[in-house]
Coordinates of C-alpha atoms in Angstrom, one line a residue:
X14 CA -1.1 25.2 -39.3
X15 CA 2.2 26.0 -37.8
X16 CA 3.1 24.6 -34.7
X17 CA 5.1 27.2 -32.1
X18 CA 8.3 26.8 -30.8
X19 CA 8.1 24.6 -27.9
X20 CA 10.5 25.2 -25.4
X21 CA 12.0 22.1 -23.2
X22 CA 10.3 21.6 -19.6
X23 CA 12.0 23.0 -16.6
X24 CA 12.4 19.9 -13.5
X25 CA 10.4 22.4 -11.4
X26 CA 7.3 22.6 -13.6
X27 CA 7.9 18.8 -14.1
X28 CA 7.1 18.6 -10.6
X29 CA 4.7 20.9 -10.5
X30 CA 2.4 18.7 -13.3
X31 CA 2.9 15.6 -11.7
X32 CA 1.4 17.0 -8.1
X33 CA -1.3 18.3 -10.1
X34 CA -2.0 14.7 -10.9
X35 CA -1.3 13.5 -7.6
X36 CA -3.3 15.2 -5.9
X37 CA -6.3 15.1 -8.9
X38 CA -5.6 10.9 -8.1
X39 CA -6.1 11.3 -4.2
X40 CA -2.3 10.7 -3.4
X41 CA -2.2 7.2 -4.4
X42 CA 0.4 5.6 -5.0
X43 CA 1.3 4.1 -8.3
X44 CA 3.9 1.7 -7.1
X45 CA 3.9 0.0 -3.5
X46 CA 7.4 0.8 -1.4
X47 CA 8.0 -1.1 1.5
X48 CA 5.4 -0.9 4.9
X49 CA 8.1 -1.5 7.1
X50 CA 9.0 2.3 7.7
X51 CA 5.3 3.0 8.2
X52 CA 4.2 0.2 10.5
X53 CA 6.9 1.7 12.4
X54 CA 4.4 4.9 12.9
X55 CA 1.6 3.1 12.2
X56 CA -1.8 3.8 14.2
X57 CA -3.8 0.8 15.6
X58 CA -7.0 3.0 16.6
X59 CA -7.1 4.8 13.4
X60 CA -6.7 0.7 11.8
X61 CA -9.5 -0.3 13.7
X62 CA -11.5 2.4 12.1
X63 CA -10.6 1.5 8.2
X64 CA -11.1 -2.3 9.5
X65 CA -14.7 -1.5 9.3
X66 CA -14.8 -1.3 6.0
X67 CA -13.8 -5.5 6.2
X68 CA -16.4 -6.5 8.9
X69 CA -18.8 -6.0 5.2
X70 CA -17.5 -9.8 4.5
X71 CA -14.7 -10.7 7.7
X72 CA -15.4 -11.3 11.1
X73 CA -12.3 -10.9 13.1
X74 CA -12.9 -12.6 16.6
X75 CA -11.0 -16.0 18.0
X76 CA -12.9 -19.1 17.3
X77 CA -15.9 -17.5 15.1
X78 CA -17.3 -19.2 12.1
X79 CA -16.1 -18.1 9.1
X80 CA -18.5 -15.4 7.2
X81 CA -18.4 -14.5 3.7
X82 CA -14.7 -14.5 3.7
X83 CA -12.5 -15.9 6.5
X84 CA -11.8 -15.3 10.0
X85 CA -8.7 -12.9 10.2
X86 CA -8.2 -13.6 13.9
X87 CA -4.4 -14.3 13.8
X88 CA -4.2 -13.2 10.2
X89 CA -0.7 -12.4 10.5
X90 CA 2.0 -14.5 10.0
X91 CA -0.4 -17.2 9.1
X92 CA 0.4 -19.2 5.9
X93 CA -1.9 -17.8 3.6
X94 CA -5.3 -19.3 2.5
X95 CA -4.8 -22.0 5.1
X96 CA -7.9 -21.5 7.5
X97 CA -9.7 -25.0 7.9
X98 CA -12.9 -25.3 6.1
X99 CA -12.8 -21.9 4.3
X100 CA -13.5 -22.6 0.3
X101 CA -10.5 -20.6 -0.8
X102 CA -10.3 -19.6 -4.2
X103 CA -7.6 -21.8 -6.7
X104 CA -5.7 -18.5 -7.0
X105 CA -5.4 -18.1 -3.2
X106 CA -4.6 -20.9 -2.5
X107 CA -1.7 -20.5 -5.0
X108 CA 0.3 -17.9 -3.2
X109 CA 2.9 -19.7 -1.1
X110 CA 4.0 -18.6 2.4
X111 CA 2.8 -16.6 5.2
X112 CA 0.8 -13.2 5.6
X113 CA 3.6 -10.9 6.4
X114 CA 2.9 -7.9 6.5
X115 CA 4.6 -6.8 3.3
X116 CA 2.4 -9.9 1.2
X117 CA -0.7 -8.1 3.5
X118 CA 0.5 -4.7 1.9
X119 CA 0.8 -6.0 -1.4
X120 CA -2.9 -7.9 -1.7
X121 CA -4.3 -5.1 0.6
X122 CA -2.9 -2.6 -2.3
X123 CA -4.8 -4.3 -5.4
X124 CA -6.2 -8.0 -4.5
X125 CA -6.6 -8.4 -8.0
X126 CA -3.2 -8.4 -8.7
X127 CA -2.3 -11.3 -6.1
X128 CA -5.3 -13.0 -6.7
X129 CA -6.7 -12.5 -10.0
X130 CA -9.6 -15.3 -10.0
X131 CA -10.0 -14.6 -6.2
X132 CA -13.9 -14.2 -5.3
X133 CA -12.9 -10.8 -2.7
X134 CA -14.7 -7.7 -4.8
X135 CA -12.5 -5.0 -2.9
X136 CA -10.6 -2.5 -5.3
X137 CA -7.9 -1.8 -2.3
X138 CA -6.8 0.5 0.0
X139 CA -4.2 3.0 -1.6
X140 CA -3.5 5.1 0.6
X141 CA 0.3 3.4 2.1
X142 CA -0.4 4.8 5.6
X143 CA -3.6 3.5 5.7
X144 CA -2.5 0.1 4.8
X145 CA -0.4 0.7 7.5
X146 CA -2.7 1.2 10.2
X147 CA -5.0 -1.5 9.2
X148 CA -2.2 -4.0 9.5
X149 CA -0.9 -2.6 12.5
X150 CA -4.5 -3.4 13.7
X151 CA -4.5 -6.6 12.3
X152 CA -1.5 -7.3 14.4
X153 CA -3.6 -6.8 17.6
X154 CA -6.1 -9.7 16.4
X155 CA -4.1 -12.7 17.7
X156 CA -4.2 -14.8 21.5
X157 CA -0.3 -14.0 20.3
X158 CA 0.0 -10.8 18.5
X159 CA 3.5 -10.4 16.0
X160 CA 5.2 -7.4 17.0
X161 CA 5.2 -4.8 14.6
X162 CA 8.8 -4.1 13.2
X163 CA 11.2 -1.6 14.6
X164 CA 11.4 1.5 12.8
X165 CA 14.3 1.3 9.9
X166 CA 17.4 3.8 10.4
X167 CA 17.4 6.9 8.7
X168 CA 19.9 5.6 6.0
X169 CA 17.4 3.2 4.9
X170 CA 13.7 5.4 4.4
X171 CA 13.3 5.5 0.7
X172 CA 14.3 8.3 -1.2
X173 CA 12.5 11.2 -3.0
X174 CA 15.3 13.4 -4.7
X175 CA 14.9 16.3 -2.8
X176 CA 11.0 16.6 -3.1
X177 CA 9.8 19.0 0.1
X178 CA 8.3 17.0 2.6
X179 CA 4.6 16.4 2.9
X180 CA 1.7 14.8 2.0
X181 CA 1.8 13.4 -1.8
X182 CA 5.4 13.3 -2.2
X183 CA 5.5 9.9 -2.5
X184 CA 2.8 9.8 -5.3
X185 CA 5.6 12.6 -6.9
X186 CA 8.2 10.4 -6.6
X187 CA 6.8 7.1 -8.2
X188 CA 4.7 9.0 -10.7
X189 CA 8.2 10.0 -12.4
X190 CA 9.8 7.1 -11.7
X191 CA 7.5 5.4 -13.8
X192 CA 9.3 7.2 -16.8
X193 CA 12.8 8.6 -15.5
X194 CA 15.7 6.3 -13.9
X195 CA 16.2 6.1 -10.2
X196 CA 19.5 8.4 -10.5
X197 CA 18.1 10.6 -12.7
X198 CA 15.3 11.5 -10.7
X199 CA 17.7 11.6 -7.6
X200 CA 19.9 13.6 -9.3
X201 CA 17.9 17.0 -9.7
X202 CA 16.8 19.2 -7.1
X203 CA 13.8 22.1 -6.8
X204 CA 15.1 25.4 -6.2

């Protein structure tokens, strides 16, 4: 059998492929980039609604017994796996510092990945802005809430070389990163 002559890809159906499998993967991402920007924006109502998904194994009220899993009154900026009398797993209780709310992205993201022997059966929220509004909301469950940062200046949002804006350009972005180098990515633009 002979093979046809295979012409090289053009950037633009590049692009066009790799929203096809963004959007066929729900628009999630494939590499987590900072919260920061979207906490910023972040919606405390629409938080409270993907929080309910938690209430399954957390309660979330000052001075309740723990449930399944812990209490996440105060949650944030609390050093991690440190409520009293909670049986923490080994490989929570490994991860040093405080829930900030980049660590609170990360486990939120995959808590496998922070926590591989952990005993929370959760697969993760992967959707970034939802993350975001769920720790935005976790932020309001505190006696003394953490503010939630200031929004970064434009100079410092990440970059997507030159994808149009909307919803999945993220999952664009880091789906080619995951082969092509930052500067080459950055470098080409869609007509």
């Amino acid at each position: 059998m002979r093979w046809p002559n295979l012409q090289p890809l053009s950037a633009p159906v590049i692009a066009a492929m790799v929203l096809m499998t963004a959007m066929t993967q729900g628009f999630a991402e494939t590499e987590l980039d900072p919260i920061a920007a979207r906490l910023a924006e972040a919606n405390p109502a629409r938080g409270k609604n993907i929080f309910l998904q938690c209430r399954a194994c957390h309660v979330a009220e000052s001075g309740a017994a723990f449930t399944v899993g812990p209490n996440l009154w105060g949650v944030v900026g609390r050093a991690v796996a440190t409520l009293p009398d909670y049986p923490y797993s080994e490989s929570l209780s490994a991860i040093d510092g405080d829930w900030t709310d980049e660590k609170l992205s990360r486990y939120l993201f995959d808590p496998k990945v922070m926590a591989p022997e952990g005993r929370m059966i959760f697969d993760g929220i992967k959707r970034a802005q939802e993350r975001a509004d769920l720790i935005a909301y976790l932020h309001s469950l505190s006696d003394q809430p953490v503010a939630l940062p200031e929004a970064p200046l434009p100079g410092n949002q990440p970059m997507y070389g030159d994808l149009p804006e909307g919803q999945g350009r993220e999952a664009v972005y880091f789906t080619c990163r995951a082969c092509h180098s930052l500067d080459q990515f950055t470098d080409w633009t869609l007509p």
